[in-house]
PDB file of C-alpha atoms and ligand atoms in Angstrom:
ATOM      1  CA  MET Z   8      13.376 -24.432  23.987  1.00 88.00           C
ATOM      2  CA  ARG Z   9      15.084 -27.680  23.430  1.00 93.00           C
ATOM      3  CA  LEU Z  10      16.342 -28.362  20.031  1.00 94.00           C
ATOM      4  CA  ASP Z  11      14.517 -31.353  19.241  1.00 92.00           C
ATOM      5  CA  LYS Z  12      11.490 -30.296  20.413  1.00 89.00           C
ATOM      6  CA  PHE Z  13      12.143 -27.152  18.003  1.00 90.00           C
ATOM      7  CA  ILE Z  14      12.892 -29.270  14.992  1.00 92.00           C
ATOM      8  CA  SER Z  15       9.977 -31.840  15.636  1.00 87.00           C
ATOM      9  CA  SER Z  16       7.231 -28.970  16.087  1.00 81.00           C
ATOM     10  CA  GLN Z  17       8.440 -27.228  13.119  1.00 83.00           C
ATOM     11  CA  ARG Z  18       9.125 -30.694  11.168  1.00 82.00           C
ATOM     12  CA  THR Z  19       5.781 -32.823  11.864  1.00 72.00           C
ATOM     13  CA  ASP Z  20       7.669 -35.329   9.889  1.00 80.00           C
ATOM     14  CA  LEU Z  21      10.524 -35.800  12.317  1.00 86.00           C
ATOM     15  CA  SER Z  22      10.293 -37.114  15.486  1.00 86.00           C
ATOM     16  CA  ARG Z  23      12.657 -36.616  18.288  1.00 88.00           C
ATOM     17  CA  ASN Z  24      14.066 -39.710  17.791  1.00 91.00           C
ATOM     18  CA  ASP Z  25      14.501 -39.013  14.011  1.00 92.00           C
ATOM     19  CA  VAL Z  26      16.082 -35.891  14.969  1.00 94.00           C
ATOM     20  CA  LYS Z  27      18.411 -37.761  17.478  1.00 94.00           C
ATOM     21  CA  ALA Z  28      19.547 -39.742  14.430  1.00 95.00           C
ATOM     22  CA  LEU Z  29      20.153 -36.902  12.234  1.00 96.00           C
ATOM     23  CA  VAL Z  30      22.354 -35.284  14.542  1.00 96.00           C
ATOM     24  CA  ARG Z  31      24.377 -38.162  15.184  1.00 95.00           C
ATOM     25  CA  LYS Z  32      24.837 -38.104  11.365  1.00 95.00           C
ATOM     26  CA  GLY Z  33      25.888 -34.359  11.895  1.00 95.00           C
ATOM     27  CA  LEU Z  34      23.000 -33.399   9.045  1.00 96.00           C
ATOM     28  CA  VAL Z  35      21.760 -30.430  12.117  1.00 96.00           C
ATOM     29  CA  THR Z  36      23.316 -27.340  11.913  1.00 96.00           C
ATOM     30  CA  VAL Z  37      22.585 -24.369  14.571  1.00 96.00           C
ATOM     31  CA  ASN Z  38      24.042 -21.136  13.489  1.00 95.00           C
ATOM     32  CA  GLY Z  39      26.290 -22.421  11.060  1.00 94.00           C
ATOM     33  CA  GLN Z  40      27.914 -24.966  13.306  1.00 95.00           C
ATOM     34  CA  ALA Z  41      26.988 -28.988  13.272  1.00 95.00           C
ATOM     35  CA  VAL Z  42      25.857 -29.869  16.626  1.00 95.00           C
ATOM     36  CA  ARG Z  43      26.153 -33.400  18.829  1.00 93.00           C
ATOM     37  CA  LYS Z  44      23.550 -33.193  20.889  1.00 94.00           C
ATOM     38  CA  SER Z  45      19.563 -32.975  20.267  1.00 93.00           C
ATOM     39  CA  ASP Z  46      19.101 -31.877  23.754  1.00 93.00           C
ATOM     40  CA  ILE Z  47      20.787 -28.572  23.833  1.00 95.00           C
ATOM     41  CA  GLN Z  48      18.917 -25.065  24.164  1.00 95.00           C
ATOM     42  CA  ILE Z  49      18.437 -23.019  21.476  1.00 94.00           C
ATOM     43  CA  ASP Z  50      16.632 -19.560  20.967  1.00 90.00           C
ATOM     44  CA  GLU Z  51      13.954 -20.280  18.727  1.00 86.00           C
ATOM     45  CA  ASN Z  52      13.041 -17.061  17.742  1.00 82.00           C
ATOM     46  CA  SER Z  53      16.870 -16.382  16.390  1.00 88.00           C
ATOM     47  CA  ALA Z  54      18.857 -19.436  16.120  1.00 92.00           C
ATOM     48  CA  ARG Z  55      19.218 -20.414  12.470  1.00 93.00           C
ATOM     49  CA  VAL Z  56      18.477 -24.385  12.246  1.00 95.00           C
ATOM     50  CA  THR Z  57      19.350 -26.426   9.063  1.00 95.00           C
ATOM     51  CA  VAL Z  58      18.123 -29.929   8.526  1.00 95.00           C
ATOM     52  CA  ASN Z  59      19.779 -31.783   5.845  1.00 92.00           C
ATOM     53  CA  GLY Z  60      20.974 -28.079   4.711  1.00 93.00           C
ATOM     54  CA  GLU Z  61      17.055 -27.211   4.649  1.00 91.00           C
ATOM     55  CA  GLU Z  62      16.653 -23.806   6.945  1.00 92.00           C
ATOM     56  CA  ILE Z  63      13.563 -24.455   9.561  1.00 89.00           C
ATOM     57  CA  SER Z  64      12.021 -21.159   9.874  1.00 79.00           C
ATOM     58  CA  TYR Z  65      10.073 -20.972  13.193  1.00 83.00           C
ATOM     59  CA  ARG Z  66       6.072 -20.989  13.140  1.00 83.00           C
ATOM     60  CA  GLU Z  67       4.791 -21.271  16.693  1.00 85.00           C
ATOM     61  CA  PHE Z  68       0.868 -22.120  15.781  1.00 92.00           C
ATOM     62  CA  LEU Z  69      -0.031 -24.856  13.261  1.00 92.00           C
ATOM     63  CA  TYR Z  70      -2.873 -23.888  11.072  1.00 95.00           C
ATOM     64  CA  LEU Z  71      -4.893 -26.543   8.868  1.00 96.00           C
ATOM     65  CA  MET Z  72      -7.231 -27.004   6.444  1.00 97.00           C
ATOM     66  CA  LEU Z  73      -9.749 -29.939   6.584  1.00 98.00           C
ATOM     67  CA  ASN Z  74     -12.169 -30.989   4.264  1.00 98.00           C
ATOM     68  CA  LYS Z  75     -13.835 -32.894   6.722  1.00 98.00           C
ATOM     69  CA  PRO Z  76     -16.231 -35.859   5.365  1.00 98.00           C
ATOM     70  CA  GLN Z  77     -19.720 -36.805   6.556  1.00 98.00           C
ATOM     71  CA  GLY Z  78     -19.403 -39.212   9.705  1.00 97.00           C
ATOM     72  CA  VAL Z  79     -16.756 -37.021  11.544  1.00 97.00           C
ATOM     73  CA  VAL Z  80     -17.617 -34.523  14.368  1.00 97.00           C
ATOM     74  CA  CYS Z  81     -15.837 -31.539  15.168  1.00 96.00           C
ATOM     75  CA  SER Z  82     -14.560 -32.097  18.675  1.00 91.00           C
ATOM     76  CA  THR Z  83     -11.620 -33.062  20.776  1.00 88.00           C
ATOM     77  CA  LYS Z  84     -13.108 -35.375  23.042  1.00 87.00           C
ATOM     78  CA  GLU Z  85     -13.381 -39.337  21.984  1.00 82.00           C
ATOM     79  CA  GLY Z  86     -16.930 -40.723  21.697  1.00 85.00           C
ATOM     80  CA  ALA Z  87     -18.853 -43.221  19.441  1.00 87.00           C
ATOM     81  CA  CYS Z  88     -17.731 -41.198  16.219  1.00 91.00           C
ATOM     82  CA  PRO Z  89     -14.284 -40.736  14.558  1.00 95.00           C
ATOM     83  CA  THR Z  90     -13.483 -36.516  15.546  1.00 96.00           C
ATOM     84  CA  VAL Z  91     -11.815 -34.274  13.268  1.00 97.00           C
ATOM     85  CA  ILE Z  92      -8.191 -34.917  15.637  1.00 95.00           C
ATOM     86  CA  ASP Z  93      -8.641 -39.007  14.922  1.00 94.00           C
ATOM     87  CA  ILE Z  94      -8.785 -38.607  11.056  1.00 95.00           C
ATOM     88  CA  ILE Z  95      -5.888 -36.267  10.474  1.00 95.00           C
ATOM     89  CA  PRO Z  96      -2.230 -38.086   9.300  1.00 90.00           C
ATOM     90  CA  GLU Z  97      -0.069 -38.494  12.482  1.00 84.00           C
ATOM     91  CA  GLU Z  98       2.691 -35.810  11.625  1.00 80.00           C
ATOM     92  CA  TYR Z  99       0.021 -33.167  12.060  1.00 86.00           C
ATOM     93  CA  ARG Z 100      -1.347 -34.363  15.581  1.00 85.00           C
ATOM     94  CA  ARG Z 101       0.131 -32.161  18.207  1.00 83.00           C
ATOM     95  CA  GLU Z 102      -0.858 -30.632  21.639  1.00 85.00           C
ATOM     96  CA  GLY Z 103      -3.587 -28.092  21.971  1.00 91.00           C
ATOM     97  CA  LEU Z 104      -4.963 -28.691  18.441  1.00 94.00           C
ATOM     98  CA  PHE Z 105      -8.706 -28.173  18.077  1.00 95.00           C
ATOM     99  CA  PRO Z 106     -11.221 -27.338  15.522  1.00 96.00           C
ATOM    100  CA  ALA Z 107     -11.953 -23.351  15.615  1.00 95.00           C
ATOM    101  CA  GLY Z 108     -15.583 -23.380  14.802  1.00 93.00           C
ATOM    102  CA  ARG Z 109     -17.886 -26.695  14.053  1.00 94.00           C
ATOM    103  CA  LEU Z 110     -19.974 -28.433  11.498  1.00 97.00           C
ATOM    104  CA  ASP Z 111     -22.404 -30.866  11.992  1.00 97.00           C
ATOM    105  CA  LYS Z 112     -21.683 -34.748  11.678  1.00 97.00           C
ATOM    106  CA  ASP Z 113     -23.320 -34.783   8.260  1.00 98.00           C
ATOM    107  CA  THR Z 114     -21.713 -31.579   6.562  1.00 98.00           C
ATOM    108  CA  GLU Z 115     -18.634 -31.625   4.633  1.00 98.00           C
ATOM    109  CA  GLY Z 116     -15.773 -29.020   4.143  1.00 98.00           C
ATOM    110  CA  PHE Z 117     -13.573 -26.748   5.437  1.00 98.00           C
ATOM    111  CA  VAL Z 118     -12.663 -27.068   8.758  1.00 98.00           C
ATOM    112  CA  LEU Z 119      -9.606 -24.899  10.568  1.00 98.00           C
ATOM    113  CA  LEU Z 120      -7.596 -27.102  13.020  1.00 97.00           C
ATOM    114  CA  THR Z 121      -5.231 -24.512  14.889  1.00 97.00           C
ATOM    115  CA  ASP Z 122      -3.440 -24.455  18.541  1.00 95.00           C
ATOM    116  CA  ASP Z 123      -3.544 -20.603  18.273  1.00 95.00           C
ATOM    117  CA  GLY Z 124      -5.981 -20.174  20.792  1.00 95.00           C
ATOM    118  CA  GLN Z 125      -6.542 -16.291  20.007  1.00 95.00           C
ATOM    119  CA  LEU Z 126      -7.113 -16.733  16.352  1.00 94.00           C
ATOM    120  CA  ALA Z 127      -9.416 -18.981  17.511  1.00 93.00           C
ATOM    121  CA  HIS Z 128     -11.202 -16.821  19.676  1.00 92.00           C
ATOM    122  CA  ARG Z 129     -11.165 -13.744  17.614  1.00 92.00           C
ATOM    123  CA  MET Z 130     -13.032 -16.000  14.673  1.00 89.00           C
ATOM    124  CA  LEU Z 131     -15.343 -17.467  17.309  1.00 88.00           C
ATOM    125  CA  SER Z 132     -16.286 -14.151  18.801  1.00 87.00           C
ATOM    126  CA  PRO Z 133     -19.931 -13.381  17.875  1.00 79.00           C
ATOM    127  CA  ARG Z 134     -18.606 -10.032  17.397  1.00 85.00           C
ATOM    128  CA  SER Z 135     -15.903 -11.360  14.566  1.00 88.00           C
ATOM    129  CA  HIS Z 136     -18.587 -11.847  11.997  1.00 90.00           C
ATOM    130  CA  VAL Z 137     -16.067 -13.523   9.373  1.00 94.00           C
ATOM    131  CA  PRO Z 138     -18.168 -14.623   6.483  1.00 96.00           C
ATOM    132  CA  LYS Z 139     -18.465 -18.316   5.768  1.00 97.00           C
ATOM    133  CA  ARG Z 140     -19.538 -19.897   2.362  1.00 98.00           C
ATOM    134  CA  TYR Z 141     -21.571 -22.913   2.032  1.00 98.00           C
ATOM    135  CA  PHE Z 142     -22.524 -24.592  -0.867  1.00 98.00           C
ATOM    136  CA  VAL Z 143     -26.429 -26.200  -0.195  1.00 98.00           C
ATOM    137  CA  ARG Z 144     -28.284 -28.645  -1.888  1.00 98.00           C
ATOM    138  CA  LEU Z 145     -32.119 -28.603  -1.252  1.00 98.00           C
ATOM    139  CA  GLU Z 146     -35.077 -30.915  -1.511  1.00 98.00           C
ATOM    140  CA  LYS Z 147     -37.161 -28.589  -3.344  1.00 98.00           C
ATOM    141  CA  PRO Z 148     -36.279 -25.708  -5.694  1.00 98.00           C
ATOM    142  CA  CYS Z 149     -34.791 -22.055  -4.411  1.00 96.00           C
ATOM    143  CA  GLU Z 150     -37.803 -19.690  -4.244  1.00 96.00           C
ATOM    144  CA  GLN Z 151     -37.657 -16.225  -5.503  1.00 90.00           C
ATOM    145  CA  GLY Z 152     -38.241 -14.695  -2.198  1.00 96.00           C
ATOM    146  CA  TYR Z 153     -35.249 -16.676  -0.476  1.00 98.00           C
ATOM    147  CA  CYS Z 154     -32.467 -14.176  -1.192  1.00 98.00           C
ATOM    148  CA  GLU Z 155     -34.637 -11.413   0.097  1.00 97.00           C
ATOM    149  CA  ALA Z 156     -35.435 -13.414   3.505  1.00 97.00           C
ATOM    150  CA  PHE Z 157     -31.931 -14.231   4.084  1.00 98.00           C
ATOM    151  CA  GLU Z 158     -30.655 -10.593   3.753  1.00 97.00           C
ATOM    152  CA  SER Z 159     -33.388  -9.484   5.904  1.00 97.00           C
ATOM    153  CA  GLY Z 160     -32.104 -11.234   8.908  1.00 96.00           C
ATOM    154  CA  MET Z 161     -34.659 -14.305   9.529  1.00 96.00           C
ATOM    155  CA  THR Z 162     -36.031 -15.208  13.093  1.00 95.00           C
ATOM    156  CA  ILE Z 163     -35.840 -19.025  13.264  1.00 95.00           C
ATOM    157  CA  ASP Z 164     -37.790 -21.218  15.836  1.00 91.00           C
ATOM    158  CA  GLY Z 165     -39.845 -18.535  17.082  1.00 88.00           C
ATOM    159  CA  ASN Z 166     -37.938 -16.267  18.261  1.00 91.00           C
ATOM    160  CA  GLU Z 167     -33.811 -16.531  17.477  1.00 94.00           C
ATOM    161  CA  LYS Z 168     -32.922 -13.773  15.226  1.00 96.00           C
ATOM    162  CA  CYS Z 169     -30.313 -14.287  12.704  1.00 96.00           C
ATOM    163  CA  LEU Z 170     -28.074 -11.798  11.144  1.00 96.00           C
ATOM    164  CA  PRO Z 171     -28.694 -10.584   7.768  1.00 97.00           C
ATOM    165  CA  ALA Z 172     -26.922 -13.346   5.204  1.00 97.00           C
ATOM    166  CA  GLN Z 173     -26.730 -13.817   1.360  1.00 98.00           C
ATOM    167  CA  LEU Z 174     -27.951 -16.619  -0.664  1.00 98.00           C
ATOM    168  CA  PHE Z 175     -26.716 -17.064  -4.395  1.00 98.00           C
ATOM    169  CA  PRO Z 176     -29.280 -19.308  -6.869  1.00 97.00           C
ATOM    170  CA  LEU Z 177     -26.345 -21.453  -9.010  1.00 98.00           C
ATOM    171  CA  ASP Z 178     -27.889 -22.878 -12.378  1.00 97.00           C
ATOM    172  CA  ASN Z 179     -29.107 -26.203 -10.749  1.00 98.00           C
ATOM    173  CA  GLU Z 180     -32.505 -24.733  -9.206  1.00 98.00           C
ATOM    174  CA  ASN Z 181     -32.115 -26.969  -6.159  1.00 98.00           C
ATOM    175  CA  GLU Z 182     -28.829 -25.325  -5.417  1.00 98.00           C
ATOM    176  CA  CYS Z 183     -27.715 -22.373  -3.664  1.00 98.00           C
ATOM    177  CA  GLU Z 184     -24.405 -20.894  -1.893  1.00 98.00           C
ATOM    178  CA  VAL Z 185     -25.335 -19.171   1.235  1.00 98.00           C
ATOM    179  CA  VAL Z 186     -22.663 -16.897   2.990  1.00 98.00           C
ATOM    180  CA  LEU Z 187     -23.406 -16.557   6.766  1.00 97.00           C
ATOM    181  CA  HIS Z 188     -21.543 -14.021   9.328  1.00 95.00           C
ATOM    182  CA  GLU Z 189     -22.210 -16.168  12.488  1.00 94.00           C
ATOM    183  CA  GLY Z 190     -22.580 -19.796  13.492  1.00 92.00           C
ATOM    184  CA  LYS Z 191     -25.671 -20.784  15.141  1.00 94.00           C
ATOM    185  CA  PHE Z 192     -26.716 -24.568  15.852  1.00 94.00           C
ATOM    186  CA  HIS Z 193     -27.768 -26.154  12.773  1.00 97.00           C
ATOM    187  CA  GLN Z 194     -28.239 -22.392  11.014  1.00 97.00           C
ATOM    188  CA  ILE Z 195     -28.703 -23.143   7.365  1.00 98.00           C
ATOM    189  CA  LYS Z 196     -30.681 -26.039   7.900  1.00 98.00           C
ATOM    190  CA  ARG Z 197     -33.266 -24.476  10.452  1.00 98.00           C
ATOM    191  CA  MET Z 198     -33.218 -21.265   8.160  1.00 98.00           C
ATOM    192  CA  PHE Z 199     -34.474 -23.255   4.937  1.00 98.00           C
ATOM    193  CA  GLU Z 200     -36.603 -25.085   7.437  1.00 97.00           C
ATOM    194  CA  ALA Z 201     -38.166 -21.853   8.273  1.00 96.00           C
ATOM    195  CA  LEU Z 202     -38.915 -21.169   4.372  1.00 97.00           C
ATOM    196  CA  GLY Z 203     -40.359 -24.735   3.895  1.00 97.00           C
ATOM    197  CA  ASN Z 204     -37.937 -26.408   2.060  1.00 98.00           C
ATOM    198  CA  LYS Z 205     -34.928 -28.857   3.401  1.00 98.00           C
ATOM    199  CA  VAL Z 206     -31.584 -28.900   2.907  1.00 98.00           C
ATOM    200  CA  ILE Z 207     -29.914 -32.167   1.668  1.00 98.00           C
ATOM    201  CA  TYR Z 208     -26.316 -31.534   1.393  1.00 98.00           C
ATOM    202  CA  LEU Z 209     -24.425 -29.117   2.786  1.00 98.00           C
ATOM    203  CA  LYS Z 210     -20.554 -28.329   2.397  1.00 98.00           C
ATOM    204  CA  ARG Z 211     -18.554 -25.489   4.011  1.00 98.00           C
ATOM    205  CA  ILE Z 212     -16.110 -23.840   1.379  1.00 98.00           C
ATOM    206  CA  MET Z 213     -14.768 -20.820   2.125  1.00 98.00           C
ATOM    207  CA  ILE Z 214     -13.835 -19.342   5.439  1.00 97.00           C
ATOM    208  CA  GLY Z 215     -13.263 -15.579   5.564  1.00 96.00           C
ATOM    209  CA  SER Z 216     -11.609 -15.064   1.912  1.00 96.00           C
ATOM    210  CA  LEU Z 217      -9.924 -18.283   1.873  1.00 97.00           C
ATOM    211  CA  PRO Z 218     -11.813 -21.005  -0.412  1.00 98.00           C
ATOM    212  CA  LEU Z 219     -11.689 -24.375   0.281  1.00 98.00           C
ATOM    213  CA  ASP Z 220      -8.380 -26.027  -1.917  1.00 98.00           C
ATOM    214  CA  ASP Z 221     -10.617 -28.076  -4.410  1.00 94.00           C
ATOM    215  CA  SER Z 222      -7.738 -30.846  -4.775  1.00 97.00           C
ATOM    216  CA  LEU Z 223      -7.925 -31.813  -1.520  1.00 98.00           C
ATOM    217  CA  PRO Z 224     -10.089 -35.151  -1.092  1.00 98.00           C
ATOM    218  CA  LEU Z 225     -12.167 -35.939   1.285  1.00 98.00           C
ATOM    219  CA  GLY Z 226     -10.709 -36.601   4.502  1.00 97.00           C
ATOM    220  CA  GLY Z 227      -7.834 -34.220   3.115  1.00 97.00           C
ATOM    221  CA  VAL Z 228      -5.371 -31.914   4.888  1.00 96.00           C
ATOM    222  CA  LYS Z 229      -2.927 -29.166   4.309  1.00 95.00           C
ATOM    223  CA  GLU Z 230      -1.395 -26.661   6.103  1.00 92.00           C
ATOM    224  CA  ILE Z 231      -2.359 -23.080   5.908  1.00 95.00           C
ATOM    225  CA  GLU Z 232       0.749 -20.640   5.273  1.00 88.00           C
ATOM    226  CA  ASP Z 233      -0.653 -17.546   5.110  1.00 90.00           C
ATOM    227  CA  ILE Z 234      -3.606 -17.116   7.849  1.00 92.00           C
ATOM    228  CA  THR Z 235      -4.936 -13.448   6.921  1.00 93.00           C
ATOM    229  CA  PRO Z 236      -7.620 -14.692   4.302  1.00 96.00           C
ATOM    230  CA  LEU Z 237      -9.039 -16.064   7.423  1.00 95.00           C
ATOM    231  CA  GLU Z 238     -10.043 -13.003   8.861  1.00 92.00           C
ATOM    232  CA  GLU Z 239     -10.838 -11.184   5.565  1.00 89.00           C
ATOM    233  CA  ARG Z 240     -14.461  -9.814   4.961  1.00 85.00           C
TER     234      ARG Z 240
HETATM  235  N1  URA O 137     -25.578 -24.701   8.938  1.00 59.61           N
HETATM  236  C1  URA O 137     -25.724 -25.981   9.605  1.00 59.61           C
HETATM  237  O1  URA O 137     -27.093 -26.177   9.297  1.00 59.61           O
HETATM  238  N2  URA O 137     -24.786 -26.898   9.788  1.00 59.61           N
HETATM  239  C2  URA O 137     -23.453 -26.373   9.690  1.00 59.61           C
HETATM  240  O2  URA O 137     -22.796 -27.923   9.557  1.00 59.61           O
HETATM  241  C3  URA O 137     -23.387 -25.106   9.177  1.00 59.61           C
HETATM  242  C4  URA O 137     -23.514 -24.515   9.031  1.00 59.61           C
END
């Protein structure tokens, strides 16, 4: 891979022009030697590259945790509404980045953005059953029978069978948390509708065993360093 491409793909805050300028100043080394040109080829798997004395370790893919605000769509296509790609800072944008799984436009919370197609495929496969946890606020109180109804595998809209899901009531009687093991269209809203209730606020708070970082403001993004919890049941 070209050195400038390698560095700017790993250090999203540095453009290729920035890399060129750093090389000119002698601040970039490859295998211990300061380099003179930014367009040289390196072996990204074995080269030891430093910028300003800091070693860059090679990561092929980018994994981002986004705290999606309402009004933003989980799509990569431009339309009337801003997309999750539109709202992330420039330094994180790269080719092939897409949301691995969708939230409704009015749902907040954890969206995984990645360019790792294989991980996304595994997570989105109907057989993956990676748990996703949601905070739910309802129009009317959560009723006693809801836990059993969710656990038994509900049928929604007449013929759509859901996998067993878990419901955990919270202290506020109108609030609960729900864990789904699949992702049908508007699933939580439709499950509560089938029970005669209505979701008035929904937020995804965990994927696999990775919780949404509660210090991330709405619209905030951070890089996920260890992706193993994403697929943990
Ligand atoms: N269930 C819904 O109804 N909407 C979401 O965005 C996610 C789960």
